[in-house]
Tab-separated table of C-alpha atoms and ligand atoms in Angstrom:
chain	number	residue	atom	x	y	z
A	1	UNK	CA	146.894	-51.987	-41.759
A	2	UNK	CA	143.854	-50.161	-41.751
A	3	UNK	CA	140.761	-51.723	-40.365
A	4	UNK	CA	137.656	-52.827	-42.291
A	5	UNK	CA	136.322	-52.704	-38.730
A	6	UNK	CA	137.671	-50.084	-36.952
A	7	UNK	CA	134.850	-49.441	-33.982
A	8	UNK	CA	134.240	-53.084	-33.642
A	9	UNK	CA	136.606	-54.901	-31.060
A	10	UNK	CA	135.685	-58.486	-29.692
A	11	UNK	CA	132.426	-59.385	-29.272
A	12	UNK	CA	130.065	-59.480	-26.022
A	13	UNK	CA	129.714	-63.195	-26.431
A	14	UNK	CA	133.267	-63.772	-26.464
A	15	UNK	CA	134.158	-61.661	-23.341
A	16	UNK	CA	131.397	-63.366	-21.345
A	17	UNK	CA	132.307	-66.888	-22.373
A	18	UNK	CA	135.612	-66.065	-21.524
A	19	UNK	CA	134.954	-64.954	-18.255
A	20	UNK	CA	132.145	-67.922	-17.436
A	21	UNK	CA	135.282	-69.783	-18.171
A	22	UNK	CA	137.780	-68.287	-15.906
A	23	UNK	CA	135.185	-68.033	-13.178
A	24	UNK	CA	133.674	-71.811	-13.797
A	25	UNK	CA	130.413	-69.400	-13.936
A	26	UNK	CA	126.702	-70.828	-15.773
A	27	UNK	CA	127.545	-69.275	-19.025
A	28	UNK	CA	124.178	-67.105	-20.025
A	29	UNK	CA	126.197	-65.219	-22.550
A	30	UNK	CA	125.844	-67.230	-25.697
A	31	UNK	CA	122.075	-68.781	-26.591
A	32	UNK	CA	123.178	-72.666	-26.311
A	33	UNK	CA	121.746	-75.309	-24.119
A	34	UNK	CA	122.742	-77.427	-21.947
A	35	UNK	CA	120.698	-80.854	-23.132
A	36	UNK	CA	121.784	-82.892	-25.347
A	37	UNK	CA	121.345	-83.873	-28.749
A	38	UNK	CA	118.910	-86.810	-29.635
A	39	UNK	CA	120.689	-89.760	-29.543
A	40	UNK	CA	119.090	-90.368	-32.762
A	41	UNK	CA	120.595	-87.541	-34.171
A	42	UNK	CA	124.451	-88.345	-33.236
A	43	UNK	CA	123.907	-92.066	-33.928
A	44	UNK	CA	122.789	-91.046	-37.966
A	45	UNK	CA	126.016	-88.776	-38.028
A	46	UNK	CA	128.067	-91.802	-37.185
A	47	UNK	CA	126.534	-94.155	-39.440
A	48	UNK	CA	126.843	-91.485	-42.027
A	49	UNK	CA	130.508	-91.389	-41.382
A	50	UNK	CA	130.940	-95.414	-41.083
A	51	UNK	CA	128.759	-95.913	-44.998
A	52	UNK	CA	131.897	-93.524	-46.351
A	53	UNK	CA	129.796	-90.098	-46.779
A	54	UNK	CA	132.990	-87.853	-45.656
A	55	UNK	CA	134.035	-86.271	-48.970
A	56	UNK	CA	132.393	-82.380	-50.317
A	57	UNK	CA	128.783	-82.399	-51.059
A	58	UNK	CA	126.960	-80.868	-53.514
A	59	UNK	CA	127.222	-76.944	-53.519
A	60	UNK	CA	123.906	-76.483	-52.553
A	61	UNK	CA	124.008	-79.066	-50.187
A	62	UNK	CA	122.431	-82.745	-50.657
A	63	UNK	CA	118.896	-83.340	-52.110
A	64	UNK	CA	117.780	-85.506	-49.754
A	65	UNK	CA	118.351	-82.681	-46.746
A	66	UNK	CA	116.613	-79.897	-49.476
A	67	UNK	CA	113.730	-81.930	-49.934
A	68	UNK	CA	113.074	-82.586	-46.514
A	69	UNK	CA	113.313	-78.901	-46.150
A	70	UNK	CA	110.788	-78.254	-48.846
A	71	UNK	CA	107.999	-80.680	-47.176
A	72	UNK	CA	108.500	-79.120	-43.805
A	73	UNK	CA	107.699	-75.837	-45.369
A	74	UNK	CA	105.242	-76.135	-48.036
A	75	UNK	CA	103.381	-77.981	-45.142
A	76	UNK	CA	104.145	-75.468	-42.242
A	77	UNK	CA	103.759	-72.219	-44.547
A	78	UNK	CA	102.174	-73.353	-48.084
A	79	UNK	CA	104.719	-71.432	-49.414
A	80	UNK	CA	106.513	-72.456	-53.069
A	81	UNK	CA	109.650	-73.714	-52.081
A	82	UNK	CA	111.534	-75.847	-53.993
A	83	UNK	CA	114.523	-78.026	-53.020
A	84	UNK	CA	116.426	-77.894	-56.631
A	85	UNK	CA	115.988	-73.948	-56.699
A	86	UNK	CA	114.991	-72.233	-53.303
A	87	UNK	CA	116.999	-74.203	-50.343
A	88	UNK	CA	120.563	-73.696	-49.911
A	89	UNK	CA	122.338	-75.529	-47.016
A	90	UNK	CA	124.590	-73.023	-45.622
A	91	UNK	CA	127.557	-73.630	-42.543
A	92	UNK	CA	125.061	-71.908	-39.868
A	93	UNK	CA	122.610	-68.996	-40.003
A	94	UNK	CA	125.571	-66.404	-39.167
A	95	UNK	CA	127.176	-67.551	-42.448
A	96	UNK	CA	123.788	-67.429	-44.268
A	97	UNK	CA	123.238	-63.850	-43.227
A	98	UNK	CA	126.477	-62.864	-43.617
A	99	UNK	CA	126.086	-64.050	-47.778
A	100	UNK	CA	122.517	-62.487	-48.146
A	101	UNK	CA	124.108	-58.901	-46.975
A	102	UNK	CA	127.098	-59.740	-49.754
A	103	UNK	CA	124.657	-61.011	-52.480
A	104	UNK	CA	122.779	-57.225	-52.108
A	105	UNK	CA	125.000	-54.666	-50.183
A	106	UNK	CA	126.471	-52.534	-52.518
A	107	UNK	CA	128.857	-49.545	-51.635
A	108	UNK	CA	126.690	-46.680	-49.737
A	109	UNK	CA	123.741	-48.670	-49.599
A	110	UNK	CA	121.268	-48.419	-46.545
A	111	UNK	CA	120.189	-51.331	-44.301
A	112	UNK	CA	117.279	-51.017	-41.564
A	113	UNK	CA	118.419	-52.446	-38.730
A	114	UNK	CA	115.876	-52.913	-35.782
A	115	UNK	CA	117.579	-52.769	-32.437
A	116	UNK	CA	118.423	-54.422	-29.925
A	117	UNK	CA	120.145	-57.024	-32.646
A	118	UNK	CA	121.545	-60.011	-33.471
A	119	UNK	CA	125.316	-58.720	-33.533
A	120	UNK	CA	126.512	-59.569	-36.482
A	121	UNK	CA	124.157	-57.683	-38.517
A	122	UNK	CA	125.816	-54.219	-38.402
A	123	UNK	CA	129.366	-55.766	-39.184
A	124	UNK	CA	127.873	-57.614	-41.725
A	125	UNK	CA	126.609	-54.426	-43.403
A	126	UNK	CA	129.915	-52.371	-42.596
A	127	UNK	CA	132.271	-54.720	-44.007
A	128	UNK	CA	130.516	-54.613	-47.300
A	129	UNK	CA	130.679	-51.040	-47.528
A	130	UNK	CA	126.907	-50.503	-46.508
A	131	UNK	CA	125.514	-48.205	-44.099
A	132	UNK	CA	123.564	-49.623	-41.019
A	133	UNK	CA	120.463	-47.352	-40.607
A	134	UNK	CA	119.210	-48.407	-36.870
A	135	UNK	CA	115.629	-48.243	-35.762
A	136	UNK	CA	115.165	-48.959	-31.664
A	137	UNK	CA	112.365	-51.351	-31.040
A	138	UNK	CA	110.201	-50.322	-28.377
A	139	UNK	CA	111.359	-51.500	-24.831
A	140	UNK	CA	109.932	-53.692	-23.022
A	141	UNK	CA	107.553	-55.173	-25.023
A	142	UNK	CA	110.303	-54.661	-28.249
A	143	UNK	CA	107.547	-54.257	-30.334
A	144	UNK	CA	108.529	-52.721	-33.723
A	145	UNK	CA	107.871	-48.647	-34.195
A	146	UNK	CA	106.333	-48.528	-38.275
A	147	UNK	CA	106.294	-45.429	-38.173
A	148	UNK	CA	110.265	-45.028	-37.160
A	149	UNK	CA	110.449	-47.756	-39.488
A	150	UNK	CA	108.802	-45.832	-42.365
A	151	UNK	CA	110.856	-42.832	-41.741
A	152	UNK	CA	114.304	-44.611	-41.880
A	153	UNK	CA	113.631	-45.599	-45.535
A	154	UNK	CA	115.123	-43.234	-48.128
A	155	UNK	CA	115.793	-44.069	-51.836
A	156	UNK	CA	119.377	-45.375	-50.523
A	157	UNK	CA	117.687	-48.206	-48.613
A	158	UNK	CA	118.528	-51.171	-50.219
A	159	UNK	CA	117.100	-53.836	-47.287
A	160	UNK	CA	115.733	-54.735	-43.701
A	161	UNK	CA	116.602	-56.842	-41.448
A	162	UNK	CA	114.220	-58.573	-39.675
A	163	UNK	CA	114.255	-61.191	-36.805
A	164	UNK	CA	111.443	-63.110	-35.508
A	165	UNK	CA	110.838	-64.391	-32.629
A	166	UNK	CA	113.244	-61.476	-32.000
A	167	UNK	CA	116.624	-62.331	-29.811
A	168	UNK	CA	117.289	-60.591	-27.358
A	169	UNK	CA	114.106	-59.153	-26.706
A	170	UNK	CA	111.766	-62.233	-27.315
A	171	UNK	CA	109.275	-60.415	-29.384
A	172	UNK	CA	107.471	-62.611	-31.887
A	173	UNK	CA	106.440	-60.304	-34.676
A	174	UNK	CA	102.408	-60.562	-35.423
A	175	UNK	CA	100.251	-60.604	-38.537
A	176	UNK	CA	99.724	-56.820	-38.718
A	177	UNK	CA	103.615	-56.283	-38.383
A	178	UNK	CA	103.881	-58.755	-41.551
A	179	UNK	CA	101.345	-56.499	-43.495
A	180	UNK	CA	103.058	-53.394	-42.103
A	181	UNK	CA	106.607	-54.484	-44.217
A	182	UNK	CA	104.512	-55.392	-46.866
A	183	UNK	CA	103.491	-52.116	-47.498
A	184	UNK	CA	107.003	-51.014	-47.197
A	185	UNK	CA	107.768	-53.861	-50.134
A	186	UNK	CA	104.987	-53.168	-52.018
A	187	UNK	CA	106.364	-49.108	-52.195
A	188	UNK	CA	109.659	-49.467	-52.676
A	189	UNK	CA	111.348	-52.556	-53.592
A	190	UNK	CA	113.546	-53.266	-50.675
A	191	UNK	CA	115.032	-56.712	-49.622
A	192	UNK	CA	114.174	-58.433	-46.687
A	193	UNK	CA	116.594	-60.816	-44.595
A	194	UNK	CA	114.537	-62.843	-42.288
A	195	UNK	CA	116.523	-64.144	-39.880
A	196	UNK	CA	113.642	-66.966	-38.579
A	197	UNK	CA	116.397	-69.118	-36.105
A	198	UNK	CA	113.659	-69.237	-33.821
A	199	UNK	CA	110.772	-70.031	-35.528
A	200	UNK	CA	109.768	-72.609	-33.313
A	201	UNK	CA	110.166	-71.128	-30.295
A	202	UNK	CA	106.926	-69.293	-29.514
A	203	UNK	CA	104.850	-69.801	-26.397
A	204	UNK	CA	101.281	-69.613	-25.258
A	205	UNK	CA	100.027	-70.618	-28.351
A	206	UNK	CA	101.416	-67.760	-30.045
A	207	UNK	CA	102.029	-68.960	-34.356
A	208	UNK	CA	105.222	-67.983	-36.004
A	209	UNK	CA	104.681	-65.513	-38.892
A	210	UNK	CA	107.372	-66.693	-41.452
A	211	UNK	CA	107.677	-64.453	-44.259
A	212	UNK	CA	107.734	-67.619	-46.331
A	213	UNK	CA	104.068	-67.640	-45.760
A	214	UNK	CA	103.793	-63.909	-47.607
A	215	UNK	CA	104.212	-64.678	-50.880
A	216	UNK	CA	104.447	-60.459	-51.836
A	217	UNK	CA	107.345	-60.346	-49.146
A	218	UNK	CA	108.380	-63.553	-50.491
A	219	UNK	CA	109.402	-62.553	-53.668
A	220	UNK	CA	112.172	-60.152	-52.311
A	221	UNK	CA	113.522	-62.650	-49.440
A	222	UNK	CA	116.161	-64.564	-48.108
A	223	UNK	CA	115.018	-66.640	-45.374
A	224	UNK	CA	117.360	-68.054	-42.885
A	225	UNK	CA	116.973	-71.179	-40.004
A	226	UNK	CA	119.846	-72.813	-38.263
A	227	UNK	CA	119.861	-76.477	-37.285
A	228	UNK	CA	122.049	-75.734	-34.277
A	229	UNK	CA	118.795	-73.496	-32.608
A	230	UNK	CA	116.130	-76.098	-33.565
A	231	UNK	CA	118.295	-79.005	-32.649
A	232	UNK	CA	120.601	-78.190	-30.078
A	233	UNK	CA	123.448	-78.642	-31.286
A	234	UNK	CA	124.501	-74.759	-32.170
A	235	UNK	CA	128.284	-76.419	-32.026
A	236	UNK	CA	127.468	-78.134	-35.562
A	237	UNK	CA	126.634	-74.876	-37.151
A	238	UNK	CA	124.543	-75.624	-40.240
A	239	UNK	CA	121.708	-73.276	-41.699
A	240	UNK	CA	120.204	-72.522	-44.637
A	241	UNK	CA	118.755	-70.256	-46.350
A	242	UNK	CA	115.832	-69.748	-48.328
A	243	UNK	CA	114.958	-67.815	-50.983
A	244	UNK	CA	113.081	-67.439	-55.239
A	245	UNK	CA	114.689	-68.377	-57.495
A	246	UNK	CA	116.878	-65.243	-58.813
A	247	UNK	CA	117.821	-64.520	-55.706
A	248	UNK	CA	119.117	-67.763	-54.625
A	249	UNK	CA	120.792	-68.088	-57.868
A	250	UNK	CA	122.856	-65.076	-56.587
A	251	UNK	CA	123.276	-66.328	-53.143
A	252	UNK	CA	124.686	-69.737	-54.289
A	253	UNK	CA	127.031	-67.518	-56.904
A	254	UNK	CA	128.632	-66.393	-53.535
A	255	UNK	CA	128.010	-69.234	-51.266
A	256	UNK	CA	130.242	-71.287	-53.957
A	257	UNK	CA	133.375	-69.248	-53.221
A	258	UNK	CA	132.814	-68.627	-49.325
A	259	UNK	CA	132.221	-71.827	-48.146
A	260	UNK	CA	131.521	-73.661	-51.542
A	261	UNK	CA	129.789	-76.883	-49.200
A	262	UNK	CA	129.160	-77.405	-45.392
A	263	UNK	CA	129.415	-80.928	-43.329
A	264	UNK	CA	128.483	-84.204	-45.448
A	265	UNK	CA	127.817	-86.719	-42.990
A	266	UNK	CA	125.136	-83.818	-40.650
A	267	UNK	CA	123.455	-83.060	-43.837
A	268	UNK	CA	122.611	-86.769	-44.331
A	269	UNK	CA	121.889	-87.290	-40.907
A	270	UNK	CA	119.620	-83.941	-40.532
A	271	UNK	CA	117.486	-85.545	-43.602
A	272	UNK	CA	117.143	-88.695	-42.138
A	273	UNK	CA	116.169	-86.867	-39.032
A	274	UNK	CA	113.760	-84.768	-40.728
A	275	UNK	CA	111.313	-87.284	-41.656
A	276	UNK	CA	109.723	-87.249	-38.588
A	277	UNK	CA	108.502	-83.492	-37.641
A	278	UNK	CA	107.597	-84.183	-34.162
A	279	UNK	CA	111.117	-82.885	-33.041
A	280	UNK	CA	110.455	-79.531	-34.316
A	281	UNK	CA	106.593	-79.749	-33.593
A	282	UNK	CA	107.003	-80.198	-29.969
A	283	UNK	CA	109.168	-78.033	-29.155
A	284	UNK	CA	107.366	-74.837	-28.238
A	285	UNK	CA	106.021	-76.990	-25.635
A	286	UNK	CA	109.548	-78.128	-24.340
A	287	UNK	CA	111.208	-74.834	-24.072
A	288	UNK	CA	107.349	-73.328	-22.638
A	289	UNK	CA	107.942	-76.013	-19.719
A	290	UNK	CA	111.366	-74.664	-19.253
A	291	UNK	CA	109.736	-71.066	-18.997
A	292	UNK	CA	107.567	-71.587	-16.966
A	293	UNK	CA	109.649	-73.218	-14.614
A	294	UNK	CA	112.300	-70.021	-14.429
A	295	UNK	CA	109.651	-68.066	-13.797
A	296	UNK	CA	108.655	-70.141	-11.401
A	297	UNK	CA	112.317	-69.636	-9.621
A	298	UNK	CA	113.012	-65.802	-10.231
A	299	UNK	CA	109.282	-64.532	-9.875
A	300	UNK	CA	110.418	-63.614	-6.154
A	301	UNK	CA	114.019	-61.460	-7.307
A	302	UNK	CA	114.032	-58.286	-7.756
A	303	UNK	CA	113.602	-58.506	-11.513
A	304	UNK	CA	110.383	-56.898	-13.677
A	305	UNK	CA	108.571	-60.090	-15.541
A	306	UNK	CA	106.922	-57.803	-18.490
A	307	UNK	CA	104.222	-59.460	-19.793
A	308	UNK	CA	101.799	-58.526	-23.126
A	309	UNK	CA	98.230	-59.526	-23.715
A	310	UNK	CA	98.852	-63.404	-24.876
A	311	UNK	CA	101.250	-63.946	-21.949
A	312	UNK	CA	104.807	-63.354	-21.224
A	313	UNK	CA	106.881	-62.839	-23.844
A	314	UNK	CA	110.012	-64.104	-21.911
A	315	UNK	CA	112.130	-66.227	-24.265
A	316	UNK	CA	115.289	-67.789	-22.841
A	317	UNK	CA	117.728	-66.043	-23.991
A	318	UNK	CA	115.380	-62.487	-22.838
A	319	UNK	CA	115.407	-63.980	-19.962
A	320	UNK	CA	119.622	-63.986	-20.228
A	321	UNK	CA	119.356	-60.599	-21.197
A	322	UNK	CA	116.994	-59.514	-18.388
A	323	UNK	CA	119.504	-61.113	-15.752
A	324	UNK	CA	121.930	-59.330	-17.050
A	325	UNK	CA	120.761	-56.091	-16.873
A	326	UNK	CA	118.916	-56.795	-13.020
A	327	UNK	CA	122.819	-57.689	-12.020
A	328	UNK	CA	123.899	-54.756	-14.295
A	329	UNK	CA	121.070	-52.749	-12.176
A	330	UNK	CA	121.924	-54.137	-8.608
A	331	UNK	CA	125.495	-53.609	-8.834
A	332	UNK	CA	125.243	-49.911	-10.732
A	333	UNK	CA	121.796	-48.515	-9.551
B	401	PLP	C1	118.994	-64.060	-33.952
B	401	PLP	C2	120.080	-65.037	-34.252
B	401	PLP	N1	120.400	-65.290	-35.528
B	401	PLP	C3	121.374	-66.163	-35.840
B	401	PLP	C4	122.078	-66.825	-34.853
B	401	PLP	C5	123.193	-67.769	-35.211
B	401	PLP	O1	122.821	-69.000	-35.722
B	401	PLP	P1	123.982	-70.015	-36.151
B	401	PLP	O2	124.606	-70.546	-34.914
B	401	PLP	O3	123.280	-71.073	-36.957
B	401	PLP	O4	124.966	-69.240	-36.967
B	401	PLP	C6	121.787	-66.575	-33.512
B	401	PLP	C7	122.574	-67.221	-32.440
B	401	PLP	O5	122.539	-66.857	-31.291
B	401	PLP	C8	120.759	-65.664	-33.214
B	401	PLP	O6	120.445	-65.400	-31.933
């Protein structure tokens, strides 16, 4: 048979998870923590399950779960979403990503992709015939080159990928790099995929710039979060994605025959959930504390802590990354 694939073989995450396994090693190779889920949480998926709600839900996902989605951002962003037209509940970001690219990519088409990157962008774009068009960030800081940017684009370039507060390179994309893509919207109308898993994870006071909150960029989006990132519990893997109305009227045309639904008794659960935002509020502060306290452990290794004005822009899965390539370094340089 011949591949759809045929340069891609099984992913980093895999091999390392595998190996963490075989060697009963901490396992830094795939972005999930080690806490646990609110008790809260788990107790509303149970008592979902015990009042019966186990059977498909609505394509789009439940109401109740879109509506809590639409108060959180109108009130973080001000942005017009709406829960009957803009919000789709999606199995997982991954998923949501994966159905944006297929909504848009068509044969030939071009797709900026900054790297480093999430990696299942570029497979994404392969395996719907589309040609990844890859744009390095620049190291260490991973700060995003415009004007490499603005060179990539040609009249084949159908979209951008963007990712903010960037994995792996902990980067949290500013104002100025919002009005930067804006130009490049406002020239040529390109699609943007926001991939925003870790909007709340931003330290030293630094804001998340969600592209919700630029109505221009907006109006050619699909925004994507992940309940598994914001409430740890990545093994659930539920998303969504968010996005105007035309666009998410072609999403959902393909959602409907990937997935068609995702998991009843979490979507009633996250809703319920939802009503309180101090989960989501605080936790810049929780994962800050857990910064600063690594730092606090490696600051005497051998390892380069590369810091911007505003503070370090360590994240922890940069941090991950960083450890990886000091043991990469030690055992190869
Ligand atoms: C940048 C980025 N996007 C998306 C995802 C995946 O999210 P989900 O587990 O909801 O598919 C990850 C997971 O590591 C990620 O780092």
């Amino acid at each position: 048979m011949r591949s759809k694939l045929p340069d891609i073989g099984t992913n980093i995450f895999s091999v390392m998870t595998g190996m963490a396994r075989q060697y009963d090693a901490i396992n830094l190779a795939q972005g999930f923590p080690d806490f646990a889920v609110s008790d809260e949480l788990v107790d509303a998926v149970h008592q979902a399950m015990q009042k019966g709600m186990n059977q498909y839900a609505p394509m789009p996902g439940i109401p109740e779960l879109r509506e809590a989605l639409a108060l959180k951002y109108r009130s973080l962003y001000g942005c017009h979403c709406h829960a009957e037209t803009n919000i789709t509940i999606t199995p997982g970001a991954t998923y949501a990503i994966y159905t944006a690219l297929a909504t848009i990519i068509e044969a030939g088409d071009e797709v900026i992709v900054l790297e480093p990157a999430y990696d299942s962008y570029i497979p994404n774009i392969v395996v719907q015939g589309g040609i990844p068009v890859c744009v390095p960030l620049i190291a260490p800081t991973f700060a995003i080159d415009w004007q490499k940017v603005n060179e990539a684009i040609t009249s084949r370039t159908k979209a951008i990928i963007m990712n903010t507060p960037h994995n792996p390179g902990g980067y949290v994309w500013t104002k100025e790099d919002m009005l930067e893509l804006q130009k490049i919207v406002q020239r040529r109308q390109i699609y943007v995929i926001s991939d925003e898993v870790y909007e709340h994870l931003t330290f030293d006071g630094r804001k998340h710039e969600s592209v919700l909150a630029y109505p221009e960029l907006y109006a050619n989006a699909f925004v994507i979060y992940s309940f598994g990132k914001v409430f740890h519990a990545t093994g659930w893997k539920m998303g969504y994605c968010i996005a105007p109305d035309g666009l998410s009227n072609e999403f959902r045309k393909m959602h409907q025959f990937l997935s068609f639904s995702c998991n009843t008794p979490m979507q009633y659960a996250l809703a319920e959930y939802l009503k309180h935002p101090e989960p989501y509020l605080q936790l810049s502060d929780f994962y800050e504390a857990k910064r600063d306290f690594f730092l606090s452990l490696i600051r005497d290794l051998p390892f380069t802590i590369h810091e911007r004005s505003g503070g370090h822009i360590f994240k922890p899965w940069d941090m991950t990354k960083s450890v990886h390539w000091g043991i990469k370094n030690l055992q190869h340089g």
